[in-house]
Amino acid sequence: MPIVPRGRPVFQTALLAVPLVAVALGFMVAPASPNSASAEPLALRVTPIAPAVDPAQSLRKLNPSVDHVATWISSVGAGAAIADLDGDALANDACLVDPRSDSVSLHKVAATGQPAVTLVSRDGIVTGPGAPALPYEADKQAPTGCRLADMDGNGWTDALVYFWGRGPVAFLNRGGRTFEPHDVLGREGAGLDWYTNTAVFSDLNGDGVLDIFIGNYFADGSELLDQGSSRTVAMNDSLSRAFNGGRNYVLLGRPGFPGVSFELVADAFSDDHSLGWTLAAAAADVNGDSLPELYVANDFGPDRFFVNRSVDGRLALQNVDGGGKGISNPRSTMIGRDSFKGMGVSIADVDRDGDYDIYVSNITQEFGLFESQLLFLGEGQTDDGVPTFRPGAETLGLARTAFSWDNKVGDLNNDGRAELLQATGFVRGAVNRWPEIQELALSNDALIADPDVWPDLTGADISGEAPRVVMTQTEDGYANIAEASGLDDGGLMRGIALADIDGDGDLDWVEANQWADSRLVVNGCDKCGAFVGLRILRAANGAPRPGQGDQGAPRVIQGLRPPHELGGTAAIGASATVKTADGTALRSYVDGGNGHGGQSSTDVHFGLGTDPAAPSTVTLTWRDTAGKVQTAEVEVGLGWHTVVLP
């Protein structure tokens, strides 16, 4: 197969290959997703937020070796995370990352008139009066994401900002919309040439202290944003089995707060399992041992799934892969063996059978790259605690959607069934460049790491008008109701952050868009069922620790309360199982930032349908601040509740 230098017309063999492959696979695949006409739409109201700050860019300035693929490389970096940052009890504060201005800012998305708080701008990392400035080079570094958690244990939610071109920065919330920046890894952090595209908070080693997974994309030290560099940036060395990306890391939280103290674990993963081109990650206790498993979604090749084997605070993550074989279960529907473009991931009990499922976004573009969205349905575990899965995307009509990034799972109309959302779209331009990408995909893997082999993608349009995706359950599987619900424009989304932003009991969201305004999507659900919502808190600094007096039972408070008022902090990783009067068990957990460009609220939400029984029993399982597993049951009624763990 010929290699196409940039600027040269491409051959058309790839265009012939696509329909031939489709014919060959026709007997293997299920029909596309059901028509949206068979499903009840939602009432969604969309409002732009955070307009661009002049001068606004629409393309990144890059190392000269990759100028001709700047549209491709510039396609990521928009992000959104949602939480209560100002103590008003509602998860209505958004941390937005805007590539147009390479800025990170905090916004009250409810209409209160509060001005935005800037954390990062082209002028640098914002510090308070008299505080020392953190090193920042705007011509070589750029923010690419934000995650929210209480990192110093004072009851206020902080912001973690990660970058291309340096290590992450923690902005500690001091109350009063005041944030104090610290390099997470100390002085060394500013000198790290990392290219981070995702981060997740979780207690990975089970010692009771929050840790951080860092997922990197381009190889460390690539000098990607340095226009004066003479280094040649290495592109992915395959479009299906690439293992030359950035190294992934774990930052272990050190006990002894207050303050930010993390230890870099450079060898948490072997080279075989660490050097994929990571775009997304998710952590959750899949096998029920109160240690989070970790799913890492990689571009250009196999994702990774790690079973947590940590003991007594010693981190140990075991890579597992495989699954059933056969013509109905090809390699790409097996955990850890796919060759697709893992771009978003959520862990949730999608089918409500008590086992967590894993939903992975990929590319399904007709006449472009027709892979498959993936849904791994949990079906128990082996005797040694390895979760087992079966493929579910084809049979449920979820396999064919769009060019998809971040995804989220939530019950948007409280009917007791999950909706599945995807952020869609890639590059918007004047010229369809899918033929060139198809030609590149058929090239020799030994060559494509060299950027000179890549075609000129100037002015490219690659799935720039991808449809919006909101999948809802029907009698025949799932149907896309996005357009019927008011989301009728082509997307360039990168992140989705779900939360009950207005406190009315149904889930809204903030979406981050690449080179466009972020948007608030308010769910005006007029036919919503009932719900149970939980804000689960554990002891913050200064509260009694195990062995220091009677721990008692969890305290249940009606409504949502801010953590700092109760001496608590979001119990990231804690699990909650709601058992309804008809015996149905609904399972979820406090999410620490799973996904690609979006982080949902840490509040836990269960839709119950239109005829729920009155109080529900909730079983809570968590690790206390000493790492000991605790379990308790509480009774709750309908609506939102704040639960303070002993």
XYZ file of C-alpha atoms in Angstrom:
646
model
C 0.000 0.000 0.000
C 1.506 3.373 -0.971
C 2.312 5.971 1.636
C 0.912 9.430 0.873
C 3.214 12.394 1.515
C 1.436 15.509 2.657
C 0.046 17.608 -0.153
C -0.093 14.737 -2.710
C -3.469 13.466 -4.012
C -4.470 10.182 -2.419
C -5.274 6.882 -4.097
C -8.842 5.647 -3.907
C -8.251 2.048 -2.818
C -9.308 2.843 0.750
C -12.667 4.084 -0.490
C -13.251 0.719 -2.136
C -12.097 -1.130 0.963
C -14.738 0.351 3.245
C -17.842 -0.988 1.411
C -16.119 -4.324 0.774
C -15.409 -4.726 4.466
C -18.963 -3.707 5.272
C -20.308 -6.419 2.945
C -17.979 -8.991 4.469
C -19.109 -8.132 7.968
C -22.776 -7.774 7.115
C -23.675 -11.240 8.357
C -21.997 -10.545 11.723
C -23.488 -7.241 12.794
C -26.816 -6.298 14.270
C -28.931 -3.489 12.817
C -28.075 0.102 13.585
C -29.613 1.888 16.537
C -33.437 1.983 16.529
C -35.189 5.034 15.135
C -35.649 7.832 17.639
C -39.352 8.103 16.780
C -40.079 5.102 19.010
C -38.859 6.847 22.182
C -40.241 9.679 24.324
C -38.112 12.840 23.944
C -36.908 15.008 26.807
C -37.554 18.715 27.297
C -34.053 20.209 27.158
C -33.220 23.924 27.288
C -29.760 24.892 26.057
C -27.910 28.054 27.140
C -24.369 29.071 26.085
C -21.954 29.886 28.891
C -18.432 31.315 29.017
C -18.089 33.176 25.690
C -14.625 33.397 24.161
C -12.070 35.852 25.500
C -10.432 37.921 22.738
C -8.175 37.257 21.014
C -9.645 33.780 20.474
C -7.637 31.121 18.676
C -9.056 28.187 16.726
C -5.848 26.222 16.225
C -2.877 25.434 18.435
C 0.622 26.676 17.646
C 2.788 23.573 17.462
C 6.236 22.117 16.995
C 7.102 22.710 13.295
C 7.289 18.980 12.560
C 3.520 18.633 13.003
C 2.221 21.936 11.611
C 0.484 20.159 8.710
C -1.622 18.084 11.126
C -2.425 20.969 13.480
C -6.183 20.497 13.015
C -5.891 16.891 14.217
C -3.682 17.678 17.205
C -5.778 20.742 18.102
C -8.937 18.660 18.435
C -8.762 18.130 22.226
C -8.511 20.286 25.332
C -12.049 21.479 26.102
C -13.264 20.319 29.513
C -16.015 20.758 32.109
C -16.376 19.622 35.715
C -19.289 20.341 38.080
C -19.488 20.644 41.884
C -20.459 22.927 44.758
C -17.466 25.245 45.041
C -19.001 28.158 46.946
C -20.910 26.337 49.685
C -24.478 27.060 48.523
C -25.208 23.280 48.633
C -26.002 22.984 44.906
C -23.667 21.384 42.362
C -23.919 24.435 40.118
C -20.313 25.630 39.845
C -18.483 24.619 36.669
C -14.767 24.456 36.037
C -14.390 25.134 32.306
C -11.292 24.632 30.162
C -11.456 26.735 26.985
C -8.833 26.103 24.254
C -9.804 29.355 22.494
C -8.038 31.296 25.228
C -6.059 28.448 26.844
C -7.860 29.359 30.048
C -9.412 27.631 33.045
C -12.192 29.460 34.860
C -14.909 28.795 37.430
C -18.493 29.777 36.647
C -21.749 29.836 38.558
C -23.956 28.267 35.888
C -27.159 29.297 37.668
C -28.252 32.856 36.895
C -26.777 34.638 39.905
C -24.636 37.258 38.190
C -21.473 36.135 39.985
C -18.332 36.878 37.932
C -16.085 34.071 36.785
C -12.945 33.186 38.746
C -9.913 32.694 36.508
C -7.397 30.019 37.493
C -5.219 29.873 34.362
C -4.868 32.359 31.508
C -2.296 33.167 28.847
C -0.732 35.459 31.434
C -0.022 32.488 33.684
C -1.324 30.578 36.689
C -3.317 32.992 38.831
C -2.100 33.423 42.408
C -3.342 35.510 45.316
C -1.835 38.784 46.527
C 1.702 38.267 47.769
C 1.774 34.579 46.781
C 4.720 33.366 44.675
C 3.939 32.769 40.999
C 4.122 29.208 39.725
C 6.307 28.632 36.639
C 4.261 28.705 33.435
C 5.232 29.188 29.780
C 2.134 29.989 27.740
C 3.978 29.420 24.439
C 4.922 25.862 25.466
C 2.144 24.802 27.843
C -1.654 24.727 27.803
C -4.383 23.484 30.172
C -6.323 20.450 28.941
C -8.614 19.415 31.796
C -10.068 20.018 35.245
C -11.134 17.651 38.026
C -12.813 18.652 41.299
C -12.304 17.048 44.737
C -11.420 18.033 48.287
C -7.672 17.475 48.067
C -6.660 18.907 51.429
C -9.568 17.641 53.529
C -10.914 20.997 54.751
C -14.480 20.417 53.524
C -14.188 22.701 50.484
C -13.937 21.294 46.950
C -10.651 22.088 45.204
C -9.720 22.115 41.500
C -7.020 19.970 39.894
C -5.908 21.384 36.529
C -3.792 19.282 34.200
C -1.862 20.367 31.124
C 0.008 19.655 27.957
C 3.623 20.661 28.651
C 3.819 20.562 32.477
C 2.657 18.693 35.577
C -0.736 19.228 37.275
C -1.614 22.102 39.602
C -3.961 21.952 42.622
C -6.040 25.071 43.305
C -7.011 24.775 46.965
C -10.373 26.275 47.882
C -10.078 28.622 50.860
C -13.743 29.643 50.781
C -15.131 32.917 49.528
C -14.284 31.980 45.900
C -10.570 32.179 46.725
C -8.202 29.527 45.365
C -4.548 28.974 46.194
C -2.393 27.207 43.537
C 0.191 24.527 44.362
C 2.243 22.280 42.101
C 0.974 18.807 42.947
C 4.473 17.345 42.571
C 6.354 20.290 44.026
C 9.083 22.075 42.138
C 9.582 19.125 39.806
C 6.011 19.419 38.502
C 6.617 22.554 36.461
C 9.469 20.874 34.573
C 7.508 17.781 33.537
C 6.758 17.713 29.813
C 3.571 15.632 30.171
C 0.589 15.572 27.801
C -2.288 14.731 30.115
C -5.747 14.108 28.666
C -7.539 12.644 31.690
C -7.287 12.307 35.465
C -9.346 10.426 38.057
C -9.512 10.764 41.848
C -9.786 7.439 43.678
C -8.320 5.658 46.700
C -6.346 3.269 44.506
C -4.247 1.639 47.239
C -7.022 1.417 49.848
C -5.306 3.394 52.612
C -8.175 5.855 53.090
C -6.448 8.752 51.287
C -7.353 10.009 47.802
C -4.942 9.206 44.971
C -4.867 10.450 41.377
C -4.569 8.483 38.134
C -2.880 10.525 35.390
C -3.494 9.466 31.777
C -1.067 10.895 29.211
C -1.246 11.021 25.403
C 1.861 12.153 23.484
C 5.163 10.770 24.762
C 6.712 12.562 27.721
C 9.238 15.153 26.546
C 7.727 15.592 23.058
C 8.034 19.419 23.074
C 4.736 19.407 21.173
C 3.767 23.044 21.827
C 7.281 24.471 21.398
C 7.436 26.334 18.082
C 11.179 26.753 18.468
C 11.911 23.059 18.963
C 14.059 21.110 16.490
C 12.713 17.805 17.830
C 10.454 15.719 15.578
C 7.259 14.806 17.408
C 6.494 11.089 17.252
C 2.953 10.381 16.141
C 1.218 7.129 17.086
C 3.086 4.128 15.652
C -0.142 2.411 14.574
C -3.813 3.230 14.143
C -4.771 -0.023 15.867
C -1.844 -1.199 18.079
C -0.002 1.953 19.151
C 2.275 1.667 22.213
C 4.500 4.753 21.969
C 2.303 7.267 23.797
C 2.799 9.092 27.070
C 3.404 7.118 30.238
C 0.527 6.808 32.704
C 1.141 7.466 36.388
C -0.405 7.127 39.818
C 0.014 9.930 42.344
C -0.443 8.412 45.798
C -1.896 10.736 48.389
C 0.148 10.916 51.557
C -1.620 10.973 54.937
C -0.981 13.996 57.109
C -3.223 16.661 55.696
C -3.780 19.598 55.702
C -1.849 20.430 52.598
C -1.282 18.717 49.266
C 1.184 15.864 49.370
C 1.434 13.266 46.621
C 4.049 10.677 45.743
C 4.691 9.945 42.070
C 4.600 6.213 41.320
C 6.381 6.026 37.975
C 6.233 2.225 37.726
C 2.586 1.652 38.669
C 2.162 0.031 35.235
C 4.518 -1.916 32.990
C 5.560 -0.422 29.653
C 3.253 -2.870 27.865
C 0.291 -1.533 29.827
C 1.275 2.114 30.244
C 2.307 3.573 26.892
C -1.021 3.593 25.049
C -2.396 6.934 23.873
C -4.740 7.499 26.803
C -7.843 9.648 26.373
C -10.103 8.548 29.232
C -10.217 6.490 32.414
C -12.700 5.274 35.013
C -12.302 3.828 38.516
C -14.966 1.910 40.458
C -15.230 -1.117 42.739
C -16.441 -3.627 40.145
C -15.849 -6.865 42.088
C -17.148 -5.715 45.480
C -13.951 -5.822 47.567
C -13.963 -2.048 48.294
C -10.920 -1.472 46.102
C -11.467 0.357 42.796
C -10.781 -1.355 39.511
C -9.341 0.895 36.787
C -10.337 1.010 33.110
C -8.006 2.972 30.811
C -9.356 3.934 27.363
C -6.606 4.299 24.763
C -6.675 5.840 21.310
C -5.271 3.750 18.431
C -5.285 0.416 20.223
C -6.272 -1.825 23.095
C -7.751 -0.397 26.259
C -6.541 -1.709 29.623
C -8.521 -3.071 32.569
C -6.804 -3.433 35.933
C -8.132 -5.490 38.831
C -7.056 -3.943 42.119
C -4.880 -6.273 44.244
C -3.617 -3.659 46.727
C -3.012 -4.859 50.301
C -2.262 -2.747 53.399
C -1.768 0.380 51.324
C 0.680 -1.254 48.885
C -0.506 -0.392 45.352
C -0.932 -3.407 43.068
C -2.927 -3.227 39.831
C -3.252 -6.443 37.772
C -3.937 -6.102 34.047
C -6.537 -8.598 32.809
C -7.993 -9.172 29.378
C -9.933 -11.694 27.394
C -13.429 -13.055 27.295
C -15.434 -15.557 25.356
C -14.326 -16.350 21.805
C -16.284 -17.135 18.671
C -17.761 -15.458 15.612
C -20.338 -13.640 17.742
C -17.662 -12.340 20.134
C -14.741 -11.005 18.074
C -11.556 -9.741 19.673
C -12.704 -6.132 19.762
C -15.593 -7.042 22.051
C -13.201 -8.525 24.608
C -11.836 -6.490 27.507
C -8.292 -5.334 26.757
C -8.060 -6.772 23.230
C -9.802 -4.188 21.065
C -8.037 -2.277 18.299
C -10.391 0.700 18.361
C -10.095 4.323 19.457
C -11.103 4.327 23.141
C -12.193 7.935 23.698
C -14.571 7.916 26.667
C -15.566 5.488 29.417
C -18.179 5.163 32.158
C -18.716 2.414 34.727
C -22.352 1.987 35.795
C -25.028 -0.673 36.207
C -26.646 0.057 32.848
C -28.953 -2.979 32.772
C -29.800 -2.922 36.510
C -28.788 -6.511 37.184
C -26.520 -5.675 40.148
C -23.247 -5.953 38.193
C -21.357 -2.927 36.929
C -21.050 -2.515 33.166
C -18.414 -0.589 31.181
C -19.506 1.769 28.396
C -16.729 2.841 25.993
C -16.990 5.459 23.231
C -15.273 4.930 19.894
C -15.734 6.014 16.268
C -18.652 4.875 14.123
C -18.615 7.148 11.087
C -20.235 5.918 7.882
C -17.892 6.234 4.904
C -15.182 7.151 7.363
C -14.082 4.805 10.141
C -16.802 2.346 11.093
C -15.686 0.680 14.309
C -18.096 0.117 17.212
C -19.222 1.722 20.429
C -18.627 -0.848 23.180
C -20.771 -1.944 26.102
C -19.252 -4.640 28.310
C -22.095 -6.097 30.391
C -20.961 -7.426 33.771
C -21.895 -10.982 34.566
C -20.213 -11.775 37.864
C -16.612 -12.697 38.510
C -14.216 -15.613 38.714
C -13.248 -17.290 41.979
C -10.201 -15.024 42.267
C -12.212 -11.821 41.870
C -11.691 -11.056 38.173
C -14.889 -9.462 36.792
C -16.338 -11.115 33.695
C -18.258 -9.432 30.890
C -20.214 -10.162 27.734
C -20.653 -7.799 24.747
C -23.926 -5.872 24.697
C -23.660 -2.917 22.296
C -24.866 -4.726 19.162
C -27.831 -6.496 20.713
C -29.044 -3.312 22.440
C -28.654 -1.044 19.409
C -25.824 1.002 20.918
C -22.998 0.060 18.562
C -23.596 2.675 15.836
C -23.810 6.276 16.953
C -21.163 8.805 15.841
C -17.575 10.002 16.277
C -17.757 9.929 20.073
C -15.637 11.159 22.983
C -16.686 11.528 26.601
C -19.752 9.576 27.702
C -21.960 9.579 30.766
C -24.702 7.319 32.170
C -27.637 8.702 34.163
C -31.404 8.417 34.527
C -32.559 11.671 32.928
C -36.318 11.187 33.399
C -36.275 9.197 36.676
C -38.071 6.241 35.112
C -35.621 3.774 36.623
C -33.755 3.184 33.342
C -30.442 4.697 32.347
C -29.849 7.113 29.494
C -26.438 7.023 27.797
C -24.940 10.311 26.576
C -21.970 10.824 24.274
C -19.933 13.884 23.342
C -19.587 13.830 19.555
C -17.752 15.426 16.621
C -14.089 15.823 15.684
C -12.799 18.552 13.332
C -14.924 21.094 11.467
C -13.548 22.574 8.238
C -14.068 23.105 4.530
C -12.656 19.886 3.054
C -13.665 16.313 3.841
C -10.405 14.588 4.773
C -11.774 11.119 5.534
C -10.260 9.672 2.305
C -6.772 10.697 3.443
C -7.389 9.257 6.913
C -8.568 5.977 5.376
C -5.407 5.821 3.289
C -3.304 6.457 6.393
C -5.141 3.684 8.240
C -4.033 1.203 5.581
C -0.397 2.267 5.752
C 2.464 0.274 7.221
C 2.584 0.699 10.997
C 6.367 0.954 10.843
C 6.058 4.304 9.078
C 3.190 6.318 10.484
C 4.941 7.473 13.668
C 6.839 9.831 11.334
C 4.699 12.965 10.921
C 6.053 13.435 7.373
C 4.071 10.374 6.338
C 0.819 12.001 7.439
C -1.254 13.848 4.843
C -1.763 17.590 4.975
C -4.921 18.115 7.038
C -5.101 21.895 6.669
C -8.736 23.004 6.524
C -9.879 19.483 7.329
C -13.430 18.483 8.077
C -13.505 15.112 9.832
C -16.934 14.305 11.281
C -17.410 17.990 12.017
C -21.202 17.694 11.919
C -21.578 14.566 14.024
C -25.090 14.140 15.461
C -25.783 14.566 19.160
C -26.267 11.335 21.081
C -28.683 10.754 23.971
C -29.665 7.073 23.977
C -32.780 5.996 25.861
C -34.189 2.527 26.414
C -37.095 1.219 24.353
C -38.763 -2.178 24.027
C -36.338 -3.016 21.208
C -33.102 -1.716 22.712
C -31.947 1.901 22.713
C -32.891 4.881 20.550
C -31.277 8.292 20.062
C -33.628 11.054 21.266
C -31.157 13.951 21.111
C -32.588 15.701 18.049
C -36.198 15.245 19.144
C -35.245 16.685 22.544
C -33.800 19.892 21.090
C -30.133 18.960 20.538
C -30.305 19.297 16.763
C -26.954 20.909 15.914
C -23.809 19.095 14.852
C -21.478 18.691 17.769
C -17.836 19.328 18.551
C -18.202 18.209 22.158
C -15.439 16.868 24.363
C -16.862 16.699 27.892
C -20.168 16.088 29.686
C -20.657 16.921 33.372
C -23.929 15.572 34.829
C -25.516 17.041 37.981
C -28.840 18.164 39.380
C -27.745 21.745 38.860
C -31.002 23.403 39.910
C -31.883 20.975 42.718
C -35.239 19.910 41.224
C -34.500 16.177 41.209
C -33.671 15.573 37.539
C -30.198 15.531 35.990
C -28.945 18.477 33.937
C -25.509 18.832 32.403
C -22.747 21.130 31.249
C -20.999 20.314 27.993
C -17.538 21.417 26.923
C -17.181 22.183 23.221
C -13.968 22.391 21.220
C -13.445 25.895 19.777
C -16.976 26.929 20.821
C -18.931 28.101 23.859
C -19.581 25.653 26.648
C -23.292 25.055 27.140
C -25.667 24.450 30.012
C -28.398 21.908 29.246
C -31.299 22.192 31.691
C -33.608 19.205 31.894
C -37.185 20.462 32.127
C -38.589 17.028 32.839
C -42.365 17.394 33.138
C -43.061 13.654 33.258
C -40.282 12.698 35.630
C -40.653 9.863 38.086
C -39.555 9.932 41.707
C -35.948 9.685 42.817
C -33.607 9.138 45.718
C -30.484 11.283 45.780
C -27.530 10.997 48.150
C -24.683 13.355 48.957
C -22.360 10.976 50.809
C -19.746 12.593 53.054
C -17.046 11.135 55.246
C -15.068 12.803 58.017
C -12.836 15.671 56.952
C -9.774 16.890 58.865
C -10.251 17.258 62.591
C -13.168 14.824 62.775
C -12.759 11.704 64.961
C -10.806 8.921 63.304
C -11.317 5.185 63.923
C -10.366 4.270 67.491
C -11.010 7.798 68.779
C -14.429 7.324 70.315
C -17.846 5.999 69.362
C -18.271 6.052 65.610
C -22.060 5.628 65.747
C -24.266 5.267 62.684
C -24.423 7.382 59.529
C -26.391 10.568 59.979
C -29.107 11.249 57.376
C -30.133 14.859 56.777
C -33.030 15.827 54.524
C -31.914 17.851 51.501
C -28.509 18.874 50.218
C -26.008 20.448 52.612
C -22.518 21.855 51.915
C -19.750 19.528 53.167
C -17.754 22.131 55.101
C -20.745 22.937 57.322
C -20.928 19.300 58.447
C -17.218 18.607 58.882
C -17.268 16.291 55.881
C -15.831 15.756 52.427
C -17.221 13.839 49.445
C -16.649 10.130 50.089
C -15.182 9.370 46.661
C -15.342 5.632 46.003
C -18.088 4.903 48.544
C -20.792 2.623 47.152
C -24.547 2.872 47.675
C -27.153 0.205 46.958
C -30.780 1.273 47.160
C -33.275 -1.524 47.708
C -36.803 -0.551 46.797
C -40.002 -2.050 48.211
C -40.423 -4.351 45.192
C -36.996 -5.882 45.851
C -35.111 -4.098 43.083
C -31.506 -3.256 44.012
C -30.001 -0.156 42.383
C -26.224 0.182 42.650
C -23.991 3.240 42.239
C -20.982 5.010 43.792
C -19.381 8.389 44.442
C -17.563 9.175 41.185
C -14.106 10.789 41.328
C -13.927 12.077 37.759
C -14.451 9.194 35.335
C -14.374 10.037 31.645
C -12.465 12.110 29.087
C -13.245 15.838 29.128
C -16.063 15.906 31.673
C -16.528 15.218 35.373
C -19.990 14.737 36.846
C -21.071 15.691 40.352
C -20.064 13.409 43.213
C -23.749 13.238 44.259
C -25.423 9.844 43.687
C -28.804 9.822 41.905
C -31.322 6.978 41.510
C -34.477 7.273 39.365
C -37.324 5.167 40.782
C -40.148 5.418 38.229
C -43.671 6.793 38.518
C -44.963 4.491 41.264
C -42.231 4.168 43.885
C -42.759 2.841 47.331
C -42.002 5.118 50.259
C -38.839 4.726 52.256
C -35.930 2.884 50.690
C -33.160 0.972 52.434
C -29.692 2.116 51.414
C -26.630 -0.045 52.060
C -23.447 2.009 52.234
C -19.907 0.666 51.974
C -16.801 2.829 52.265
C -13.219 2.990 53.490
C -12.666 5.222 56.482
C -9.680 7.549 56.817
C -7.544 4.666 58.115
C -8.416 2.464 55.120
C -10.755 0.133 57.042
C -13.865 -1.072 55.195
C -17.116 0.027 56.834
C -20.711 -0.950 56.042
C -24.001 0.469 57.294
C -27.684 0.621 56.386
C -29.908 3.693 56.520
C -33.533 4.372 55.644
C -34.306 7.293 53.351
C -37.425 8.707 51.764
C -37.798 10.273 48.343
C -35.748 13.285 47.311
C -32.256 14.500 48.134
C -30.461 13.547 51.349
C -27.043 14.312 52.793
C -25.476 11.309 54.526
C -22.597 11.898 56.941
C -20.593 8.718 57.473
C -19.233 8.081 60.979
